[in-house]
């Protein structure tokens, strides 16, 4: 996506804002993503959901994320435990919500 956080920040500055042709777009004040680039990371809390790093994650990806977190910790960030116990329900919930969004009634069982 980009070579540096600065590149990403400039890219986000270009992409953000309300889009009249997008019904999911929100009208709100646009922040400058380059503004906090030089802020200290001291005390920044980083939570990685443990469910995201269990089965199915490529070992190289997990190692790259771990190295990145270690670098952030060297700069003062703090890793905090985080769990999202209902993560396994995210795909089924997505399909139900998309059905409603498309005007399709969910299947029901009558007993």
mmCIF file of the C-alpha atoms, coordinates in Angstrom:
data_MODEL
# 
_entry.id   MODEL 
# 
loop_
_atom_site.group_PDB 
_atom_site.id 
_atom_site.type_symbol 
_atom_site.label_atom_id 
_atom_site.label_alt_id 
_atom_site.label_comp_id 
_atom_site.label_asym_id 
_atom_site.label_entity_id 
_atom_site.label_seq_id 
_atom_site.pdbx_PDB_ins_code 
_atom_site.Cartn_x 
_atom_site.Cartn_y 
_atom_site.Cartn_z 
_atom_site.occupancy 
_atom_site.B_iso_or_equiv 
_atom_site.pdbx_formal_charge 
_atom_site.auth_seq_id 
_atom_site.auth_comp_id 
_atom_site.auth_asym_id 
_atom_site.auth_atom_id 
_atom_site.pdbx_PDB_model_num 
ATOM 1   C CA . UNK A 1 1   ? 0.000   0.000   0.000  1.00 0.00 ? 1   UNK A CA 1 
ATOM 2   C CA . UNK A 1 2   ? 2.799   2.384   0.888  1.00 0.00 ? 2   UNK A CA 1 
ATOM 3   C CA . UNK A 1 3   ? 6.432   2.561   1.930  1.00 0.00 ? 3   UNK A CA 1 
ATOM 4   C CA . UNK A 1 4   ? 5.908   4.572   5.098  1.00 0.00 ? 4   UNK A CA 1 
ATOM 5   C CA . UNK A 1 5   ? 3.286   5.748   7.560  1.00 0.00 ? 5   UNK A CA 1 
ATOM 6   C CA . UNK A 1 6   ? 3.710   9.211   6.076  1.00 0.00 ? 6   UNK A CA 1 
ATOM 7   C CA . UNK A 1 7   ? 2.755   7.891   2.629  1.00 0.00 ? 7   UNK A CA 1 
ATOM 8   C CA . UNK A 1 8   ? -0.332  6.239   4.102  1.00 0.00 ? 8   UNK A CA 1 
ATOM 9   C CA . UNK A 1 9   ? -1.299  9.465   5.903  1.00 0.00 ? 9   UNK A CA 1 
ATOM 10  C CA . UNK A 1 10  ? -1.071  11.505  2.704  1.00 0.00 ? 10  UNK A CA 1 
ATOM 11  C CA . UNK A 1 11  ? -3.095  8.861   0.873  1.00 0.00 ? 11  UNK A CA 1 
ATOM 12  C CA . UNK A 1 12  ? -5.791  8.925   3.538  1.00 0.00 ? 12  UNK A CA 1 
ATOM 13  C CA . UNK A 1 13  ? -5.931  12.726  3.353  1.00 0.00 ? 13  UNK A CA 1 
ATOM 14  C CA . UNK A 1 14  ? -6.750  12.391  -0.328 1.00 0.00 ? 14  UNK A CA 1 
ATOM 15  C CA . UNK A 1 15  ? -9.385  9.663   0.144  1.00 0.00 ? 15  UNK A CA 1 
ATOM 16  C CA . UNK A 1 16  ? -11.373 10.962  3.118  1.00 0.00 ? 16  UNK A CA 1 
ATOM 17  C CA . UNK A 1 17  ? -14.436 13.114  2.990  1.00 0.00 ? 17  UNK A CA 1 
ATOM 18  C CA . UNK A 1 18  ? -18.087 12.804  2.130  1.00 0.00 ? 18  UNK A CA 1 
ATOM 19  C CA . UNK A 1 19  ? -19.028 11.213  -1.178 1.00 0.00 ? 19  UNK A CA 1 
ATOM 20  C CA . UNK A 1 20  ? -22.514 12.237  -2.322 1.00 0.00 ? 20  UNK A CA 1 
ATOM 21  C CA . UNK A 1 21  ? -22.708 9.122   -4.510 1.00 0.00 ? 21  UNK A CA 1 
ATOM 22  C CA . UNK A 1 22  ? -22.015 6.754   -1.596 1.00 0.00 ? 22  UNK A CA 1 
ATOM 23  C CA . UNK A 1 23  ? -24.988 6.157   0.707  1.00 0.00 ? 23  UNK A CA 1 
ATOM 24  C CA . UNK A 1 24  ? -22.654 4.815   3.416  1.00 0.00 ? 24  UNK A CA 1 
ATOM 25  C CA . UNK A 1 25  ? -20.516 7.977   3.405  1.00 0.00 ? 25  UNK A CA 1 
ATOM 26  C CA . UNK A 1 26  ? -20.866 10.263  6.432  1.00 0.00 ? 26  UNK A CA 1 
ATOM 27  C CA . UNK A 1 27  ? -20.755 14.055  6.407  1.00 0.00 ? 27  UNK A CA 1 
ATOM 28  C CA . UNK A 1 28  ? -18.315 15.028  9.145  1.00 0.00 ? 28  UNK A CA 1 
ATOM 29  C CA . UNK A 1 29  ? -15.225 17.122  9.697  1.00 0.00 ? 29  UNK A CA 1 
ATOM 30  C CA . UNK A 1 30  ? -12.181 15.619  7.990  1.00 0.00 ? 30  UNK A CA 1 
ATOM 31  C CA . UNK A 1 31  ? -9.080  15.118  10.102 1.00 0.00 ? 31  UNK A CA 1 
ATOM 32  C CA . UNK A 1 32  ? -5.526  15.596  8.883  1.00 0.00 ? 32  UNK A CA 1 
ATOM 33  C CA . UNK A 1 33  ? -3.860  12.196  9.130  1.00 0.00 ? 33  UNK A CA 1 
ATOM 34  C CA . UNK A 1 34  ? -0.390  13.725  8.817  1.00 0.00 ? 34  UNK A CA 1 
ATOM 35  C CA . UNK A 1 35  ? -0.830  15.799  12.000 1.00 0.00 ? 35  UNK A CA 1 
ATOM 36  C CA . UNK A 1 36  ? 0.068   13.092  14.569 1.00 0.00 ? 36  UNK A CA 1 
ATOM 37  C CA . UNK A 1 37  ? 2.973   11.583  12.622 1.00 0.00 ? 37  UNK A CA 1 
ATOM 38  C CA . UNK A 1 38  ? 5.629   13.018  14.935 1.00 0.00 ? 38  UNK A CA 1 
ATOM 39  C CA . UNK A 1 39  ? 3.732   12.384  18.185 1.00 0.00 ? 39  UNK A CA 1 
ATOM 40  C CA . UNK A 1 40  ? 5.314   10.169  20.800 1.00 0.00 ? 40  UNK A CA 1 
ATOM 41  C CA . UNK A 1 41  ? 4.065   6.599   21.053 1.00 0.00 ? 41  UNK A CA 1 
ATOM 42  C CA . UNK A 1 42  ? 4.696   6.556   24.794 1.00 0.00 ? 42  UNK A CA 1 
ATOM 43  C CA . UNK A 1 43  ? 1.641   5.025   26.436 1.00 0.00 ? 43  UNK A CA 1 
ATOM 44  C CA . UNK A 1 44  ? -0.114  4.179   23.163 1.00 0.00 ? 44  UNK A CA 1 
ATOM 45  C CA . UNK A 1 45  ? -2.099  1.015   23.863 1.00 0.00 ? 45  UNK A CA 1 
ATOM 46  C CA . UNK A 1 46  ? -2.075  -1.680  21.200 1.00 0.00 ? 46  UNK A CA 1 
ATOM 47  C CA . UNK A 1 47  ? -4.546  -4.543  21.410 1.00 0.00 ? 47  UNK A CA 1 
ATOM 48  C CA . UNK A 1 48  ? -4.335  -7.425  18.970 1.00 0.00 ? 48  UNK A CA 1 
ATOM 49  C CA . UNK A 1 49  ? -7.367  -9.718  19.158 1.00 0.00 ? 49  UNK A CA 1 
ATOM 50  C CA . UNK A 1 50  ? -5.953  -13.125 20.038 1.00 0.00 ? 50  UNK A CA 1 
ATOM 51  C CA . UNK A 1 51  ? -8.599  -14.743 17.823 1.00 0.00 ? 51  UNK A CA 1 
ATOM 52  C CA . UNK A 1 52  ? -6.981  -13.161 14.757 1.00 0.00 ? 52  UNK A CA 1 
ATOM 53  C CA . UNK A 1 53  ? -3.703  -14.979 15.378 1.00 0.00 ? 53  UNK A CA 1 
ATOM 54  C CA . UNK A 1 54  ? -4.863  -18.527 15.902 1.00 0.00 ? 54  UNK A CA 1 
ATOM 55  C CA . UNK A 1 55  ? -5.505  -21.044 13.148 1.00 0.00 ? 55  UNK A CA 1 
ATOM 56  C CA . UNK A 1 56  ? -5.453  -19.923 9.540  1.00 0.00 ? 56  UNK A CA 1 
ATOM 57  C CA . UNK A 1 57  ? -2.854  -17.175 9.915  1.00 0.00 ? 57  UNK A CA 1 
ATOM 58  C CA . UNK A 1 58  ? 0.232   -17.549 7.784  1.00 0.00 ? 58  UNK A CA 1 
ATOM 59  C CA . UNK A 1 59  ? 3.329   -17.912 9.975  1.00 0.00 ? 59  UNK A CA 1 
ATOM 60  C CA . UNK A 1 60  ? 5.182   -15.196 8.040  1.00 0.00 ? 60  UNK A CA 1 
ATOM 61  C CA . UNK A 1 61  ? 2.309   -12.763 8.598  1.00 0.00 ? 61  UNK A CA 1 
ATOM 62  C CA . UNK A 1 62  ? 2.158   -13.528 12.318 1.00 0.00 ? 62  UNK A CA 1 
ATOM 63  C CA . UNK A 1 63  ? 5.935   -13.041 12.616 1.00 0.00 ? 63  UNK A CA 1 
ATOM 64  C CA . UNK A 1 64  ? 5.819   -9.741  10.707 1.00 0.00 ? 64  UNK A CA 1 
ATOM 65  C CA . UNK A 1 65  ? 3.041   -8.441  12.967 1.00 0.00 ? 65  UNK A CA 1 
ATOM 66  C CA . UNK A 1 66  ? 4.996   -9.536  16.058 1.00 0.00 ? 66  UNK A CA 1 
ATOM 67  C CA . UNK A 1 67  ? 8.144   -7.742  14.830 1.00 0.00 ? 67  UNK A CA 1 
ATOM 68  C CA . UNK A 1 68  ? 6.128   -4.591  14.160 1.00 0.00 ? 68  UNK A CA 1 
ATOM 69  C CA . UNK A 1 69  ? 4.591   -4.674  17.636 1.00 0.00 ? 69  UNK A CA 1 
ATOM 70  C CA . UNK A 1 70  ? 8.026   -5.135  19.190 1.00 0.00 ? 70  UNK A CA 1 
ATOM 71  C CA . UNK A 1 71  ? 9.272   -2.055  17.308 1.00 0.00 ? 71  UNK A CA 1 
ATOM 72  C CA . UNK A 1 72  ? 6.274   -0.052  18.527 1.00 0.00 ? 72  UNK A CA 1 
ATOM 73  C CA . UNK A 1 73  ? 6.977   -1.228  22.090 1.00 0.00 ? 73  UNK A CA 1 
ATOM 74  C CA . UNK A 1 74  ? 10.584  0.020   21.752 1.00 0.00 ? 74  UNK A CA 1 
ATOM 75  C CA . UNK A 1 75  ? 9.094   3.423   20.902 1.00 0.00 ? 75  UNK A CA 1 
ATOM 76  C CA . UNK A 1 76  ? 6.946   3.438   24.042 1.00 0.00 ? 76  UNK A CA 1 
ATOM 77  C CA . UNK A 1 77  ? 3.725   1.691   23.030 1.00 0.00 ? 77  UNK A CA 1 
ATOM 78  C CA . UNK A 1 78  ? 2.172   -0.826  25.413 1.00 0.00 ? 78  UNK A CA 1 
ATOM 79  C CA . UNK A 1 79  ? 0.672   -4.151  24.329 1.00 0.00 ? 79  UNK A CA 1 
ATOM 80  C CA . UNK A 1 80  ? -2.623  -4.905  26.077 1.00 0.00 ? 80  UNK A CA 1 
ATOM 81  C CA . UNK A 1 81  ? -4.497  -8.218  26.068 1.00 0.00 ? 81  UNK A CA 1 
ATOM 82  C CA . UNK A 1 82  ? -7.586  -8.247  23.867 1.00 0.00 ? 82  UNK A CA 1 
ATOM 83  C CA . UNK A 1 83  ? -10.093 -10.944 23.096 1.00 0.00 ? 83  UNK A CA 1 
ATOM 84  C CA . UNK A 1 84  ? -13.149 -10.898 20.851 1.00 0.00 ? 84  UNK A CA 1 
ATOM 85  C CA . UNK A 1 85  ? -14.888 -14.127 21.856 1.00 0.00 ? 85  UNK A CA 1 
ATOM 86  C CA . UNK A 1 86  ? -17.684 -13.838 19.283 1.00 0.00 ? 86  UNK A CA 1 
ATOM 87  C CA . UNK A 1 87  ? -15.410 -13.426 16.269 1.00 0.00 ? 87  UNK A CA 1 
ATOM 88  C CA . UNK A 1 88  ? -16.600 -16.766 14.891 1.00 0.00 ? 88  UNK A CA 1 
ATOM 89  C CA . UNK A 1 89  ? -20.063 -15.235 14.443 1.00 0.00 ? 89  UNK A CA 1 
ATOM 90  C CA . UNK A 1 90  ? -18.896 -12.361 12.235 1.00 0.00 ? 90  UNK A CA 1 
ATOM 91  C CA . UNK A 1 91  ? -19.464 -14.071 8.877  1.00 0.00 ? 91  UNK A CA 1 
ATOM 92  C CA . UNK A 1 92  ? -22.969 -15.392 9.691  1.00 0.00 ? 92  UNK A CA 1 
ATOM 93  C CA . UNK A 1 93  ? -23.963 -11.987 11.074 1.00 0.00 ? 93  UNK A CA 1 
ATOM 94  C CA . UNK A 1 94  ? -22.621 -10.318 7.929  1.00 0.00 ? 94  UNK A CA 1 
ATOM 95  C CA . UNK A 1 95  ? -24.866 -12.471 5.743  1.00 0.00 ? 95  UNK A CA 1 
ATOM 96  C CA . UNK A 1 96  ? -27.936 -11.715 7.865  1.00 0.00 ? 96  UNK A CA 1 
ATOM 97  C CA . UNK A 1 97  ? -27.247 -7.967  7.830  1.00 0.00 ? 97  UNK A CA 1 
ATOM 98  C CA . UNK A 1 98  ? -26.561 -7.923  4.092  1.00 0.00 ? 98  UNK A CA 1 
ATOM 99  C CA . UNK A 1 99  ? -29.822 -9.764  3.532  1.00 0.00 ? 99  UNK A CA 1 
ATOM 100 C CA . UNK A 1 100 ? -31.687 -7.046  5.413  1.00 0.00 ? 100 UNK A CA 1 
ATOM 101 C CA . UNK A 1 101 ? -29.784 -4.346  3.532  1.00 0.00 ? 101 UNK A CA 1 
ATOM 102 C CA . UNK A 1 102 ? -30.839 -5.940  0.246  1.00 0.00 ? 102 UNK A CA 1 
ATOM 103 C CA . UNK A 1 103 ? -34.449 -6.346  1.395  1.00 0.00 ? 103 UNK A CA 1 
ATOM 104 C CA . UNK A 1 104 ? -34.276 -10.139 1.703  1.00 0.00 ? 104 UNK A CA 1 
ATOM 105 C CA . UNK A 1 105 ? -36.026 -11.561 4.740  1.00 0.00 ? 105 UNK A CA 1 
ATOM 106 C CA . UNK A 1 106 ? -33.986 -14.097 6.711  1.00 0.00 ? 106 UNK A CA 1 
ATOM 107 C CA . UNK A 1 107 ? -35.141 -17.680 6.672  1.00 0.00 ? 107 UNK A CA 1 
ATOM 108 C CA . UNK A 1 108 ? -37.199 -18.588 9.730  1.00 0.00 ? 108 UNK A CA 1 
ATOM 109 C CA . UNK A 1 109 ? -38.411 -21.881 11.059 1.00 0.00 ? 109 UNK A CA 1 
ATOM 110 C CA . UNK A 1 110 ? -41.954 -22.173 12.301 1.00 0.00 ? 110 UNK A CA 1 
ATOM 111 C CA . UNK A 1 111 ? -42.480 -24.805 14.965 1.00 0.00 ? 111 UNK A CA 1 
# 
